[in-house]
Amino acid sequence: MKKITKIGVNETLIQKKKLKVAAYCRVSTASDEQLISLEAQKAHYENYIRSNDKWEYVGLYYDEGITGTKKDVRAGLLSMIADCEDGKIEFIITKSISRFARNTVDCLDYVRMLKSKGIGVYFEEQQIDTLKTDSELYLVIYAGFAQSESESISKNITWSVRKKFEDGTPVFMYKRFL
C-alpha cells in the first residue's frame, strides 16, 4: 500500500495581506475657507481608508497653501513619493487630478513612475484608477484641463494687477501698511 500524507493548509499564508493605502490632499491658499476644506479632506480620507477592511492606513500627506503647478515646493507630495519609493505605500487616494498636480507633465511623470512600481493612484472626483488600462487617456485629458484652469487663473490675476496699476489703484494692503 502507498502511504498518503495529507498536507494541512496554513491559513495565515492564504490570507491576503492588506493593501497599504495613503491619501494626498492639497489646498492652494491659506485662507480660512481653504484650511477648513483641508481639514475636512484629511478627516474624510483617513476615515475612508480605515473603514475598508482590505486596506491598511499608512498615512495622510498634504500641502497647505501651496500651488499645484510646481512640484519642488510641495513637501507633502515629495514625502509621499519618497515613501512610495521606499515601499511604504501601495495605493494613493486623492480628491482630484487638480489636487494632485496642475502641471500635466508632472502629473503624468509621477503617475507613470508610480505605476511602474505597481502603485496606483485613485482620483476620486474623476473616478480614475491609474492601474486600469484606459486610465492614461482620461488622465491626460483631465490633467490638461487642470493645467489650463491654473493658467487661466494666473492670467486673470495678472490682468487685474495691471489694470489696477493703470487706474492708479494700489495692489497691496496699504491701510495696514500705514
Coordinates of N, CA and C in Angstrom, one line a residue:
M1 N 0.8 -1.2 0.0 CA 0.0 0.0 0.0 C 0.9 1.2 0.0
K2 N 0.4 2.2 -0.7 CA 1.1 3.5 -0.7 C 0.7 4.3 0.5
K3 N 1.6 5.0 1.0 CA 1.3 5.9 2.1 C 1.0 7.3 1.6
I4 N -0.1 7.8 1.9 CA -0.5 9.2 1.5 C -0.5 10.1 2.7
T5 N 0.3 11.2 2.6 CA 0.4 12.2 3.6 C -0.4 13.4 3.3
K6 N -1.3 13.8 4.1 CA -2.2 14.9 3.9 C -1.4 16.2 4.4
I7 N -1.2 17.1 3.5 CA -0.6 18.3 4.0 C -1.6 19.4 4.3
G8 N -1.6 19.9 5.5 CA -2.5 20.9 6.0 C -2.3 22.2 5.4
V9 N -3.3 23.0 5.3 CA -3.2 24.3 4.7 C -3.0 25.3 5.8
N10 N -2.0 26.1 5.6 CA -1.6 27.2 6.6 C -2.5 28.4 6.2
E11 N -3.5 28.6 7.0 CA -4.5 29.7 6.8 C -3.9 31.0 6.7
T12 N -2.8 31.3 7.5 CA -2.2 32.6 7.5 C -1.5 32.9 6.2
L13 N -1.0 31.9 5.5 CA -0.4 32.1 4.2 C -1.4 32.4 3.1
I14 N -2.6 31.9 3.3 CA -3.6 32.1 2.3 C -4.2 33.5 2.4
Q15 N -4.3 34.0 3.6 CA -4.9 35.3 3.8 C -4.1 36.3 3.1
K16 N -4.8 37.1 2.3 CA -4.1 38.1 1.5 C -3.8 39.3 2.4
K17 N -2.6 39.8 2.3 CA -2.2 41.0 3.1 C -3.0 42.2 2.7
K18 N -3.1 43.1 3.6 CA -3.8 44.4 3.4 C -3.0 45.3 2.5
L19 N -3.7 46.0 1.6 CA -3.1 47.0 0.7 C -2.7 48.2 1.5
K20 N -1.5 48.7 1.4 CA -1.0 49.8 2.2 C -1.4 51.1 1.4
V21 N -2.4 51.8 2.0 CA -3.0 52.9 1.3 C -2.8 54.3 2.1
A22 N -2.5 55.3 1.3 CA -2.3 56.6 1.8 C -3.2 57.6 1.1
A23 N -3.4 58.8 1.6 CA -4.1 59.8 0.9 C -3.3 61.1 0.7
Y24 N -3.6 61.8 -0.3 CA -2.9 63.1 -0.5 C -4.0 64.2 -0.7
C25 N -3.8 65.3 0.0 CA -4.7 66.4 0.0 C -3.9 67.7 -0.2
R26 N -4.5 68.7 -0.9 CA -3.8 70.0 -1.1 C -4.8 71.1 -1.2
V27 N -4.5 72.2 -0.6 CA -5.2 73.5 -0.9 C -4.2 74.5 -1.3
S28 N -4.7 75.4 -2.2 CA -3.7 76.3 -2.8 C -3.5 77.6 -2.1
T29 N -4.4 77.9 -1.2 CA -4.3 79.2 -0.4 C -4.4 78.9 1.1
A30 N -4.0 79.8 1.9 CA -4.1 79.6 3.3 C -5.3 80.3 3.9
S31 N -6.3 80.6 3.1 CA -7.5 81.3 3.6 C -8.2 80.4 4.6
D32 N -9.0 81.0 5.4 CA -9.8 80.2 6.4 C -10.6 79.1 5.7
E33 N -11.3 79.5 4.6 CA -12.2 78.5 3.9 C -11.4 77.3 3.4
Q34 N -10.2 77.6 2.8 CA -9.4 76.6 2.3 C -8.8 75.7 3.4
L35 N -8.5 76.3 4.5 CA -7.9 75.5 5.7 C -9.0 74.6 6.2
I36 N -10.3 75.1 6.3 CA -11.4 74.2 6.7 C -11.6 73.1 5.7
S37 N -11.5 73.4 4.4 CA -11.6 72.4 3.4 C -10.5 71.3 3.6
L38 N -9.3 71.7 3.8 CA -8.2 70.8 4.0 C -8.5 69.9 5.2
E39 N -8.9 70.4 6.3 CA -9.2 69.6 7.5 C -10.3 68.6 7.2
A40 N -11.3 69.0 6.4 CA -12.4 68.1 6.0 C -11.9 67.0 5.1
Q41 N -11.0 67.3 4.2 CA -10.4 66.3 3.3 C -9.6 65.3 4.1
K42 N -8.8 65.8 5.0 CA -8.0 64.9 5.8 C -8.8 64.0 6.7
A43 N -9.8 64.5 7.3 CA -10.7 63.6 8.1 C -11.4 62.6 7.2
H44 N -11.9 63.1 6.1 CA -12.7 62.2 5.2 C -11.8 61.0 4.7
Y45 N -10.6 61.3 4.3 CA -9.7 60.3 3.7 C -9.2 59.3 4.8
E46 N -8.9 59.8 5.9 CA -8.5 58.9 7.0 C -9.6 57.9 7.3
N47 N -10.8 58.4 7.5 CA -12.0 57.6 7.8 C -12.3 56.6 6.7
Y48 N -12.2 57.1 5.5 CA -12.5 56.3 4.3 C -11.5 55.1 4.2
I49 N -10.2 55.4 4.4 CA -9.2 54.3 4.3 C -9.4 53.3 5.4
R50 N -9.5 53.9 6.6 CA -9.6 53.0 7.8 C -10.9 52.1 7.8
S51 N -11.9 52.6 7.1 CA -13.2 51.8 7.1 C -13.2 50.6 6.1
N52 N -12.1 50.5 5.3 CA -12.0 49.4 4.4 C -11.2 48.3 5.0
D53 N -11.7 47.1 5.2 CA -11.0 46.0 5.8 C -9.9 45.5 5.0
K54 N -9.9 45.8 3.7 CA -8.8 45.3 2.9 C -7.6 46.2 2.8
W55 N -7.7 47.4 3.4 CA -6.7 48.4 3.4 C -6.1 48.6 4.7
E56 N -4.8 49.0 4.7 CA -4.1 49.4 5.9 C -3.8 50.9 5.7
Y57 N -4.2 51.7 6.6 CA -4.0 53.1 6.6 C -2.5 53.4 7.0
V58 N -1.8 54.0 6.0 CA -0.3 54.2 6.3 C 0.0 55.7 6.3
G59 N -1.0 56.6 6.1 CA -0.6 58.0 6.3 C -1.5 58.9 5.4
L60 N -1.3 60.2 5.8 CA -2.0 61.2 5.1 C -1.0 62.3 4.8
Y61 N -0.8 62.6 3.5 CA 0.1 63.6 3.1 C -0.6 64.8 2.6
Y62 N -0.1 66.0 2.9 CA -0.9 67.2 2.4 C 0.1 68.4 2.3
D63 N -0.4 69.3 1.5 CA 0.3 70.6 1.3 C -0.7 71.7 1.5
E64 N -0.4 72.6 2.3 CA -1.3 73.7 2.7 C -0.8 75.0 2.1
G65 N -1.7 75.7 1.4 CA -1.4 77.0 0.8 C -0.3 76.9 -0.2
I66 N -0.2 75.8 -1.0 CA 0.8 75.6 -2.0 C 0.2 75.4 -3.4
T67 N 0.9 76.0 -4.4 CA 0.4 75.9 -5.7 C 0.6 74.4 -6.2
G68 N -0.3 74.0 -7.1 CA -0.2 72.7 -7.7 C 0.6 72.6 -8.9
T69 N 1.2 73.8 -9.3 CA 1.9 73.8 -10.6 C 3.4 73.5 -10.4
K70 N 3.9 73.6 -9.2 CA 5.4 73.4 -9.0 C 5.6 72.3 -8.0
K71 N 6.2 71.2 -8.4 CA 6.4 70.1 -7.5 C 7.4 70.3 -6.5
D72 N 8.4 71.1 -6.8 CA 9.6 71.3 -5.9 C 9.2 71.9 -4.5
V73 N 8.1 72.7 -4.5 CA 7.7 73.4 -3.2 C 6.7 72.6 -2.4
R74 N 6.3 71.4 -2.9 CA 5.3 70.6 -2.2 C 5.9 69.5 -1.4
A75 N 6.2 69.9 -0.1 CA 6.9 68.9 0.8 C 6.0 67.7 1.0
G76 N 4.7 67.8 1.2 CA 3.9 66.7 1.4 C 3.9 65.7 0.2
L77 N 3.8 66.2 -1.0 CA 3.8 65.4 -2.1 C 5.2 64.7 -2.3
L78 N 6.3 65.4 -2.1 CA 7.6 64.8 -2.2 C 7.8 63.8 -1.1
S79 N 7.3 64.0 0.1 CA 7.5 63.0 1.1 C 6.7 61.7 0.8
M80 N 5.5 61.9 0.2 CA 4.7 60.8 -0.2 C 5.4 60.0 -1.3
I81 N 5.9 60.6 -2.3 CA 6.6 60.0 -3.4 C 7.8 59.2 -2.8
A82 N 8.6 59.8 -1.9 CA 9.7 59.1 -1.3 C 9.3 57.9 -0.5
D83 N 8.2 57.9 0.2 CA 7.6 56.8 0.9 C 7.2 55.7 -0.1
C84 N 6.6 56.1 -1.2 CA 6.3 55.1 -2.3 C 7.5 54.4 -2.8
E85 N 8.6 55.2 -3.0 CA 9.8 54.5 -3.5 C 10.4 53.6 -2.4
D86 N 10.2 53.9 -1.2 CA 10.7 53.0 -0.1 C 9.8 51.8 0.2
G87 N 8.7 51.7 -0.6 CA 7.8 50.6 -0.4 C 6.8 50.7 0.7
K88 N 6.6 51.9 1.3 CA 5.7 52.1 2.4 C 4.2 52.3 2.0
I89 N 4.0 52.6 0.7 CA 2.7 52.9 0.1 C 2.5 52.0 -1.1
E90 N 1.3 51.4 -1.2 CA 1.0 50.7 -2.4 C -0.2 51.3 -3.2
F91 N -0.9 52.2 -2.6 CA -2.0 52.8 -3.3 C -2.3 54.2 -2.7
I92 N -2.6 55.2 -3.6 CA -2.9 56.5 -3.1 C -4.3 57.0 -3.5
I93 N -4.9 57.6 -2.6 CA -6.3 58.2 -2.9 C -6.2 59.7 -2.8
T94 N -6.7 60.4 -3.8 CA -6.8 61.9 -3.7 C -8.1 62.3 -4.3
K95 N -8.4 63.6 -4.0 CA -9.7 64.1 -4.3 C -9.9 64.2 -5.9
S96 N -8.9 64.9 -6.5 CA -9.0 65.1 -7.9 C -7.6 65.3 -8.5
I97 N -7.5 65.3 -9.8 CA -6.3 65.5 -10.6 C -5.7 66.8 -10.2
S98 N -6.6 67.9 -10.1 CA -6.1 69.2 -9.9 C -5.5 69.3 -8.5
R99 N -5.9 68.5 -7.5 CA -5.3 68.5 -6.2 C -3.9 67.8 -6.2
F100 N -3.8 66.8 -7.1 CA -2.6 66.1 -7.2 C -1.5 66.9 -8.0
A101 N -1.9 67.5 -9.1 CA -1.0 68.3 -9.9 C -1.7 69.1 -10.9
R102 N -1.3 70.4 -11.0 CA -1.9 71.2 -12.0 C -1.0 71.4 -13.2
N103 N 0.1 70.6 -13.3 CA 1.0 70.6 -14.4 C 0.9 69.2 -15.0
T104 N 0.5 69.2 -16.3 CA 0.3 67.9 -17.0 C 1.5 67.0 -16.9
V105 N 2.7 67.6 -17.2 CA 3.9 66.8 -17.3 C 4.2 66.2 -15.9
D106 N 4.2 67.0 -14.9 CA 4.4 66.5 -13.5 C 3.4 65.4 -13.2
C107 N 2.2 65.6 -13.4 CA 1.1 64.6 -13.1 C 1.4 63.3 -13.8
L108 N 1.7 63.3 -15.1 CA 2.0 62.1 -15.9 C 3.3 61.4 -15.4
D109 N 4.3 62.3 -15.2 CA 5.6 61.7 -14.7 C 5.4 60.9 -13.4
Y110 N 4.7 61.5 -12.5 CA 4.5 60.9 -11.2 C 3.7 59.6 -11.3
V111 N 2.6 59.7 -12.0 CA 1.7 58.6 -12.2 C 2.4 57.4 -12.9
R112 N 3.1 57.7 -13.9 CA 3.9 56.7 -14.7 C 4.9 56.0 -13.8
M113 N 5.7 56.9 -13.1 CA 6.7 56.3 -12.2 C 6.1 55.4 -11.1
L114 N 5.0 55.9 -10.5 CA 4.3 55.1 -9.5 C 3.7 53.8 -10.1
K115 N 3.1 53.9 -11.3 CA 2.6 52.7 -11.9 C 3.6 51.7 -12.3
S116 N 4.8 52.2 -12.6 CA 5.9 51.2 -12.9 C 6.3 50.4 -11.7
K117 N 6.1 51.0 -10.5 CA 6.4 50.3 -9.3 C 5.1 49.5 -8.7
G118 N 4.1 49.5 -9.5 CA 2.9 48.8 -9.1 C 2.0 49.6 -8.1
I119 N 2.2 50.9 -8.0 CA 1.5 51.8 -7.1 C 0.4 52.5 -7.9
G120 N -0.8 52.4 -7.5 CA -1.9 53.1 -8.2 C -2.3 54.4 -7.5
V121 N -2.9 55.2 -8.3 CA -3.4 56.5 -7.7 C -4.9 56.5 -8.1
Y122 N -5.7 56.8 -7.2 CA -7.2 56.9 -7.5 C -7.6 58.3 -7.3
F123 N -8.1 58.9 -8.4 CA -8.6 60.2 -8.4 C -10.2 60.1 -8.2
E124 N -10.6 60.5 -7.0 CA -12.0 60.2 -6.6 C -13.0 61.0 -7.5
E125 N -12.7 62.3 -7.7 CA -13.7 63.1 -8.5 C -13.9 62.6 -9.9
Q126 N -12.8 62.2 -10.5 CA -12.9 61.7 -11.9 C -13.1 60.2 -12.0
Q127 N -13.0 59.5 -10.9 CA -13.1 58.1 -10.8 C -12.1 57.4 -11.7
I128 N -10.9 57.8 -11.6 CA -9.8 57.2 -12.4 C -8.9 56.5 -11.5
D129 N -8.6 55.2 -11.8 CA -7.7 54.4 -11.1 C -6.5 54.1 -12.1
T130 N -5.3 54.6 -11.8 CA -4.2 54.6 -12.8 C -3.7 53.2 -13.0
L131 N -4.1 52.2 -12.3 CA -3.7 50.8 -12.5 C -4.6 50.2 -13.6
K132 N -5.7 50.8 -14.0 CA -6.5 50.3 -15.0 C -6.0 50.7 -16.4
T133 N -6.2 49.9 -17.4 CA -5.6 50.1 -18.7 C -6.0 51.4 -19.4
D134 N -7.3 51.8 -19.3 CA -7.7 53.0 -20.0 C -7.5 54.3 -19.3
S135 N -6.8 54.3 -18.2 CA -6.7 55.5 -17.3 C -5.9 56.6 -17.9
E136 N -4.8 56.3 -18.6 CA -3.9 57.3 -19.1 C -4.6 58.3 -20.0
L137 N -5.4 57.8 -20.9 CA -6.1 58.8 -21.8 C -6.9 59.8 -21.0
Y138 N -7.7 59.3 -20.1 CA -8.5 60.2 -19.3 C -7.6 61.1 -18.4
L139 N -6.6 60.5 -17.9 CA -5.6 61.3 -17.1 C -5.1 62.5 -17.9
V140 N -4.6 62.2 -19.1 CA -4.1 63.3 -20.0 C -5.1 64.4 -20.2
I141 N -6.3 64.0 -20.5 CA -7.4 65.0 -20.7 C -7.7 65.8 -19.5
Y142 N -7.9 65.2 -18.4 CA -8.2 65.9 -17.1 C -7.0 66.7 -16.6
A143 N -5.8 66.2 -16.7 CA -4.6 67.0 -16.3 C -4.4 68.2 -17.2
G144 N -4.7 68.1 -18.5 CA -4.7 69.2 -19.4 C -5.7 70.3 -18.9
F145 N -6.9 69.9 -18.6 CA -7.9 70.8 -18.1 C -7.4 71.5 -16.8
A146 N -6.8 70.8 -15.9 CA -6.3 71.3 -14.6 C -5.2 72.4 -14.9
Q147 N -4.3 72.1 -15.8 CA -3.2 73.0 -16.1 C -3.8 74.2 -16.8
S148 N -4.7 74.0 -17.7 CA -5.3 75.2 -18.4 C -6.1 76.1 -17.4
E149 N -6.8 75.5 -16.5 CA -7.5 76.3 -15.5 C -6.5 77.1 -14.6
S150 N -5.4 76.5 -14.3 CA -4.4 77.2 -13.5 C -3.8 78.4 -14.3
E151 N -3.5 78.1 -15.6 CA -3.0 79.2 -16.4 C -4.0 80.3 -16.6
S152 N -5.3 80.0 -16.7 CA -6.3 81.0 -16.9 C -6.4 81.9 -15.6
I153 N -6.4 81.2 -14.4 CA -6.4 82.0 -13.2 C -5.2 82.9 -13.1
S154 N -4.1 82.4 -13.5 CA -2.9 83.3 -13.4 C -3.0 84.5 -14.3
K155 N -3.5 84.3 -15.5 CA -3.7 85.4 -16.5 C -4.7 86.4 -15.9
N156 N -5.8 85.9 -15.3 CA -6.8 86.8 -14.7 C -6.2 87.7 -13.6
I157 N -5.4 87.1 -12.8 CA -4.7 87.8 -11.7 C -3.8 88.8 -12.2
T158 N -3.0 88.4 -13.2 CA -2.0 89.4 -13.9 C -2.8 90.5 -14.5
W159 N -3.8 90.2 -15.2 CA -4.6 91.3 -15.8 C -5.2 92.3 -14.8
S160 N -5.7 91.7 -13.7 CA -6.2 92.5 -12.6 C -5.2 93.4 -12.0
V161 N -4.0 92.9 -11.8 CA -2.9 93.8 -11.2 C -2.5 94.9 -12.2
R162 N -2.4 94.5 -13.5 CA -2.1 95.5 -14.5 C -3.1 96.6 -14.6
K163 N -4.4 96.2 -14.6 CA -5.5 97.1 -14.6 C -5.5 98.1 -13.4
K164 N -5.2 97.6 -12.3 CA -5.1 98.4 -11.1 C -4.0 99.4 -11.2
F165 N -2.8 99.0 -11.7 CA -1.7 99.9 -11.9 C -2.1 101.0 -12.9
E166 N -2.8 100.7 -14.0 CA -3.3 101.7 -14.9 C -4.2 102.7 -14.3
D167 N -5.1 102.2 -13.4 CA -6.0 103.0 -12.8 C -5.5 103.8 -11.6
G168 N -4.2 103.5 -11.2 CA -3.6 104.2 -10.1 C -4.0 103.6 -8.7
T169 N -4.6 102.4 -8.7 CA -5.1 101.8 -7.5 C -4.0 100.9 -6.9
P170 N -3.7 101.1 -5.6 CA -2.6 100.2 -5.0 C -3.0 98.8 -5.0
V171 N -2.0 97.9 -5.2 CA -2.3 96.5 -5.2 C -1.8 95.8 -4.0
F172 N -1.5 96.6 -3.0 CA -1.1 96.0 -1.7 C -2.0 96.5 -0.6
M173 N -1.9 95.9 0.6 CA -2.8 96.3 1.7 C -2.2 97.6 2.3
Y174 N -2.4 98.7 1.7 CA -1.9 100.0 2.1 C -2.4 100.5 3.4
K175 N -3.7 100.1 3.8 CA -4.3 100.6 5.0 C -3.6 100.0 6.2
R176 N -3.2 98.7 6.1 CA -2.5 98.0 7.2 C -1.0 98.5 7.2
F177 N -0.5 98.8 6.0 CA 0.9 99.2 5.8 C 1.1 100.6 6.5
L178 N 0.1 101.5 6.4 CA 0.3 102.8 7.0 C -0.1 102.7 8.5

